[in-house]
Coordinates of C-alpha atoms and ligand atoms in Angstrom, one line a residue:
X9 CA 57.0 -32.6 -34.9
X10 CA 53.5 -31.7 -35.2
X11 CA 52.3 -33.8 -32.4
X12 CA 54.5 -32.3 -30.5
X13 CA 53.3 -28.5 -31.3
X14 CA 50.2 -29.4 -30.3
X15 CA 51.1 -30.9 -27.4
X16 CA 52.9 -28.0 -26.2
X17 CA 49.9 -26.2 -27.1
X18 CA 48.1 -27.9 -25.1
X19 CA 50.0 -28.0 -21.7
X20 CA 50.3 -23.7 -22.8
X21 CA 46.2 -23.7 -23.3
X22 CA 44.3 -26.4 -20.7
X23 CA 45.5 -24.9 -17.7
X24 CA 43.5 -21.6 -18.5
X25 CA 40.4 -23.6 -19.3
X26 CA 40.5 -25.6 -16.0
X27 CA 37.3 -25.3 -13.9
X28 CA 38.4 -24.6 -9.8
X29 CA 35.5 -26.1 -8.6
X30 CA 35.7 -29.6 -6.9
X31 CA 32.9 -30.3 -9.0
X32 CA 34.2 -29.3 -12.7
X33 CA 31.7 -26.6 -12.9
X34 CA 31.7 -23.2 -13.8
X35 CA 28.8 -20.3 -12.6
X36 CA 27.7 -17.1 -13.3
X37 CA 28.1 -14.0 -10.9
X38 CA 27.1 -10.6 -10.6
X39 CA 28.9 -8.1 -8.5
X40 CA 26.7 -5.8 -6.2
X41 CA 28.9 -2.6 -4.9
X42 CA 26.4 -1.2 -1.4
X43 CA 27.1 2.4 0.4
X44 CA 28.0 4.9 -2.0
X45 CA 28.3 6.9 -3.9
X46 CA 32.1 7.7 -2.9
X47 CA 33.4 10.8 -5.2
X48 CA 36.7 9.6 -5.9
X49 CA 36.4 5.9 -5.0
X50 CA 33.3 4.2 -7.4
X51 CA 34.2 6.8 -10.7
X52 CA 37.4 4.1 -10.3
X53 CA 35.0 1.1 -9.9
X54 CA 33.0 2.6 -12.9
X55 CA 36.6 2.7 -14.8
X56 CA 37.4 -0.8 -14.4
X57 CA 33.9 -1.9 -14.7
X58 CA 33.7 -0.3 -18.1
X59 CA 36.9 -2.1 -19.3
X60 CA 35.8 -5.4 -18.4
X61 CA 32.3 -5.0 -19.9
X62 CA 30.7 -5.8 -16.7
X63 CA 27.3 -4.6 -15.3
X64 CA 26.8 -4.3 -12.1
X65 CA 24.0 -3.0 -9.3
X66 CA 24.8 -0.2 -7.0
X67 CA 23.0 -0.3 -3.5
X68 CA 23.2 3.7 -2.8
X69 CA 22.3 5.6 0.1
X70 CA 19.4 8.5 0.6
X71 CA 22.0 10.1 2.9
X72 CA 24.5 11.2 0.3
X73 CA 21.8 13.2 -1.4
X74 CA 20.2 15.5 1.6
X75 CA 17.9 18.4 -0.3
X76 CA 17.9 16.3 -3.0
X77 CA 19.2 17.9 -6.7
X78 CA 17.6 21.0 -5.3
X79 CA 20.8 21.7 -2.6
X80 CA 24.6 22.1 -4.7
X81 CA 26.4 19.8 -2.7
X82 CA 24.9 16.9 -4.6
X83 CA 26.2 17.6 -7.7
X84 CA 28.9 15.1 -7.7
X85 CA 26.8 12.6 -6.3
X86 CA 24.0 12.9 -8.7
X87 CA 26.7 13.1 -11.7
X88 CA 28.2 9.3 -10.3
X89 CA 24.6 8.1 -10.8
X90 CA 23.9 9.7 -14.3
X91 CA 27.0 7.4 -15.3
X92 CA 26.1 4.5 -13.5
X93 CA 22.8 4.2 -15.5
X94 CA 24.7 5.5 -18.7
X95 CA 26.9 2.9 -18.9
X96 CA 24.4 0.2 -17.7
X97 CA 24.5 0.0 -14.7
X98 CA 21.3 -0.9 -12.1
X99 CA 20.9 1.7 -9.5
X100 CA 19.2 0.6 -6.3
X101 CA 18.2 1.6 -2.6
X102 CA 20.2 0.7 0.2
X103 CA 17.5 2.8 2.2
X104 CA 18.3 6.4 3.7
X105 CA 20.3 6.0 6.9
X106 CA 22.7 2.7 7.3
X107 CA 20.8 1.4 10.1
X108 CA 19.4 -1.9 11.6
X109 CA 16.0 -2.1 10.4
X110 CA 14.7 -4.8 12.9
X111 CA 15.8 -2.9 15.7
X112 CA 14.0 0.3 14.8
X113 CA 10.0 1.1 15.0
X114 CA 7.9 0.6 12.3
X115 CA 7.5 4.4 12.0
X116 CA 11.0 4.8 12.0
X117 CA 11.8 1.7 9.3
X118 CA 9.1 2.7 7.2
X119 CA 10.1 6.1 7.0
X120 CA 13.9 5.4 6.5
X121 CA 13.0 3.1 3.5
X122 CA 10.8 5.8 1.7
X123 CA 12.9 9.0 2.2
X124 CA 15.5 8.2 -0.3
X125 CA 12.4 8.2 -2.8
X126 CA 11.7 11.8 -3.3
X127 CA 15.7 12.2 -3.8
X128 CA 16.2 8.6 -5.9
X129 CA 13.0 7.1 -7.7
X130 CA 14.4 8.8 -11.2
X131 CA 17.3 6.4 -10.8
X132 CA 15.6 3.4 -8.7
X133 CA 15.4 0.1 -9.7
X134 CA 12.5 -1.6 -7.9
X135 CA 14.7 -3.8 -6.1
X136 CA 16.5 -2.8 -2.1
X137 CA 18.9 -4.0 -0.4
X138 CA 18.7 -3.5 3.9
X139 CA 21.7 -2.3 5.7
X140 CA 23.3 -5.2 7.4
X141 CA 20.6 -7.1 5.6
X142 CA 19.1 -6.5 8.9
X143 CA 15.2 -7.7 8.8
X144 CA 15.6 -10.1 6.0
X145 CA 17.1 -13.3 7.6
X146 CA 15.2 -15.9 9.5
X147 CA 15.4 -16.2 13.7
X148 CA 14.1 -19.5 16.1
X149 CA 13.1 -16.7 18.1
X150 CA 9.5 -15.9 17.7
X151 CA 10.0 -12.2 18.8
X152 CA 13.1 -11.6 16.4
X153 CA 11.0 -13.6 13.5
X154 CA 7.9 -11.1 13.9
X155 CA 10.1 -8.0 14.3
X156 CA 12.2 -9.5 11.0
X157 CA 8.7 -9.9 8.9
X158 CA 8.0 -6.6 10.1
X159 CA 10.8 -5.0 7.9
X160 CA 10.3 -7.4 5.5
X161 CA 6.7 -6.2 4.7
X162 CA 7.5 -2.6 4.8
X163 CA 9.8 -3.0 2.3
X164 CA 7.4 -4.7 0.2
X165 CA 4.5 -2.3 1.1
X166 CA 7.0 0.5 -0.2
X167 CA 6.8 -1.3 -3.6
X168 CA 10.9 -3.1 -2.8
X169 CA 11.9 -6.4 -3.5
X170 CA 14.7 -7.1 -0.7
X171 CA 17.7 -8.6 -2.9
X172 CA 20.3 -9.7 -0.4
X173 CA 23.6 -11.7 -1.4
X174 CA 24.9 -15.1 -2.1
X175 CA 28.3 -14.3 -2.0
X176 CA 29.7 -12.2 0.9
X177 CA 33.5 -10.9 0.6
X178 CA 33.3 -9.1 4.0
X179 CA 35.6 -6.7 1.4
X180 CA 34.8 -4.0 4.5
X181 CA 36.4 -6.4 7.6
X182 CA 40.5 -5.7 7.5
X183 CA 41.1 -9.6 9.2
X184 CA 38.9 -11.5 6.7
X185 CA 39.6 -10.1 3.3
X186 CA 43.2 -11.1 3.7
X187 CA 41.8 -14.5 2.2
X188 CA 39.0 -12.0 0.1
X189 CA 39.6 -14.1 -3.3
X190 CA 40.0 -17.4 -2.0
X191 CA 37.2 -17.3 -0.1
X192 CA 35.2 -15.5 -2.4
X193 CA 36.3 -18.2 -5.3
X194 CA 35.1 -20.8 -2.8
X195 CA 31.2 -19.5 -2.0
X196 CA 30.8 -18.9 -5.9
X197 CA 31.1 -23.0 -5.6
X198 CA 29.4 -23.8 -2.9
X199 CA 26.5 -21.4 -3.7
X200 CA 26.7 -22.6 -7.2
X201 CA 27.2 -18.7 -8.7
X202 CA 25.0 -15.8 -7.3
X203 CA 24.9 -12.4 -6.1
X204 CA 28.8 -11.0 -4.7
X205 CA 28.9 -8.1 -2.4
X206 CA 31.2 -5.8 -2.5
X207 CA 31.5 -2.0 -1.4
X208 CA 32.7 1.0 -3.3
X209 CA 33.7 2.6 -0.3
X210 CA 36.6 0.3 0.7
X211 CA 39.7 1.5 -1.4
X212 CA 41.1 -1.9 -1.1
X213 CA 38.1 -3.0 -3.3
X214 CA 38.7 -0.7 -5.9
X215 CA 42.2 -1.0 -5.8
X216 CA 42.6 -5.1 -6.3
X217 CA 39.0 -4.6 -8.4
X218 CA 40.4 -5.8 -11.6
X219 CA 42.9 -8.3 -10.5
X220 CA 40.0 -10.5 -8.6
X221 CA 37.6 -10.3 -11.6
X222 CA 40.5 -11.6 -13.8
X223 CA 40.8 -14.5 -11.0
X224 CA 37.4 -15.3 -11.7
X225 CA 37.2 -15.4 -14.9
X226 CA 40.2 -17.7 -14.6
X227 CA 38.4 -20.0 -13.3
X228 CA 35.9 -20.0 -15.5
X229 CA 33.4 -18.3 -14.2
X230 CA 30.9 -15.6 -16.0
X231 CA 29.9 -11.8 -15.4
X232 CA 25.8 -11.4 -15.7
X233 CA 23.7 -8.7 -15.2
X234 CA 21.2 -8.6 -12.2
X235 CA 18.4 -9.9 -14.4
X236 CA 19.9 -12.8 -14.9
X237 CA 18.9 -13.6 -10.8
X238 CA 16.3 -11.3 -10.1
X239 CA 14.3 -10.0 -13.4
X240 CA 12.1 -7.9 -11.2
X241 CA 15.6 -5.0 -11.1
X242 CA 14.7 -3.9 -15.1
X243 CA 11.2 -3.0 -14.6
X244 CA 10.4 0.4 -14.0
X245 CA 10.2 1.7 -10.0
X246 CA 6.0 0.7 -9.3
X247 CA 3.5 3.9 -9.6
X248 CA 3.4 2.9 -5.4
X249 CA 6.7 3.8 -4.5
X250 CA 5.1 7.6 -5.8
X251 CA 4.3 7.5 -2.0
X252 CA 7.6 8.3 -1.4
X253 CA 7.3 11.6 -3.3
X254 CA 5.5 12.8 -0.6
X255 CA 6.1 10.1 1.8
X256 CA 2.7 9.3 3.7
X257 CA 4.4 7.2 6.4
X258 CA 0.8 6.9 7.8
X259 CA -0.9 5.5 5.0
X260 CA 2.1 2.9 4.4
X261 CA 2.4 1.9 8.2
X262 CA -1.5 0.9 7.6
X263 CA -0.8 -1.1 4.6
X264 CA 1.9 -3.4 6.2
X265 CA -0.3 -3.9 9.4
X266 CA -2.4 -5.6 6.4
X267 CA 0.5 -7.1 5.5
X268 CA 1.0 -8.5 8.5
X269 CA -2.4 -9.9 9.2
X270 CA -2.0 -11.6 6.7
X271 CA 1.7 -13.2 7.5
X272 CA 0.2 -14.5 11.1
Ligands
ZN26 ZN1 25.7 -1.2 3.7

């Protein structure tokens, strides 16, 4: 009789225990959420994130601040980022204006990246994420490569260390998400765990939220914080990206031509 509890118990426990991946494995995620804040959409994010005990990184946008705390309209905004960081949350920049960096001018990148400064840096982890990730992947063509490292070193002249993804949903494309969690459950194999993008825009995200974090964590598979991949998001925004208080787009277009001197 007691060999036969426990084997029921058994058949009732293992099958939660099972790792999904081919390879027996289990990894650890963290979920990134890029374009907001959204006033009714990520205080719902925040609400689920808080009863899973999860930390996440928000990749916000200048653009929802304009004026800065100075102009009312921002209240709400500013209030969604006082409880992101309250409840633990990173907060980071996903530059001012969703645009493609690498097709823009320098004067134009450089000063997209830094205008969300004067409005963000008391919230800013030194970590940023590009729109599109556009500027931060590698091309075969030469022209596209220089244009690419470019971005890349204005970002890091603006004191930024680009954070991209491991794990991309496409949470924001109607057509792929259909198979959002089996996909998704398939990268965090084949990438071995990482960084998931998501976006706390979509109100499909935030409204199957819970259910695909319970799916992972089905299979085994573990919430970390940021600093688990990329340490450099808890230290404090660099006494460099002050140039963004009072952005001298001059001064930082002449420190990534150094940059770039240097990259050739
Ligand atoms: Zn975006």
């Amino acid at each position: 009789m007691k060999k036969y509890i426990i084997i029921t118990l058994s058949v009732l426990i293992l099958p939660s225990l099972h790792a999904a991946c081919p390879n027996g494995k289990t990894y650890p995620v963290t979920l990134t959420f890029d374009d907001g804040p959204h006033s009714v959409l990520t205080p719902k994010v925040l609400d689920v994130l808080k009863e899973e005990k999860i930390k996440a990184t928000f990749f916000v946008l200048g653009n929802h601040f304009p004026g800065g705390k100075a102009n009312p309209a921002n209240k709400t905004s500013y209030s969604i980022l006082d409880r992101e960081k309250a409840e633990g949350h990173y907060i980071a920049s996903h530059t001012y204006e969703h645009l493609a960096h690498a097709k823009l001018s320098q004067e134009q990148m450089s000063s997209n990246i830094t205008k969300s400064l004067p409005l963000l840096k008391d919230y800013l982890s030194p970590i940023l994420r590009l729109p599109y990730g556009d500027g931060s992947f590698r091309s075969k063509n030469p022209e596209t490569q220089r244009k690419n490292d470019m971005v890349m070193a204005t970002v890091k002249s603006a004191g930024f260390k680009h954070v991209g993804w491991d794990i991309d949903t496409n949470d924001w494309d109607v057509k792929k998400r259909a198979n959002l969690l089996s996909d998704t459950l398939k990268q965090i194999c084949e990438t071995q765990g990482g960084i998931i993008l998501f976006h706390d825009i979509q109100k499909n995200t935030v409204e199957h939220l819970k259910g695909w974090i319970d799916a992972i964590r089905a299979e085994g598979h573990s919430f970390v914080g940021m600093e688990h991949f990329v340490p450099e998001v808890a230290k404090p925004l660099a006494e460099s990206c002050e140039v963004g208080g009072h952005p001298k787009v001059k001064e930082l277009n002449d420190s990534v031509k150094d940059v770039l001197k240097k990259i050739k």
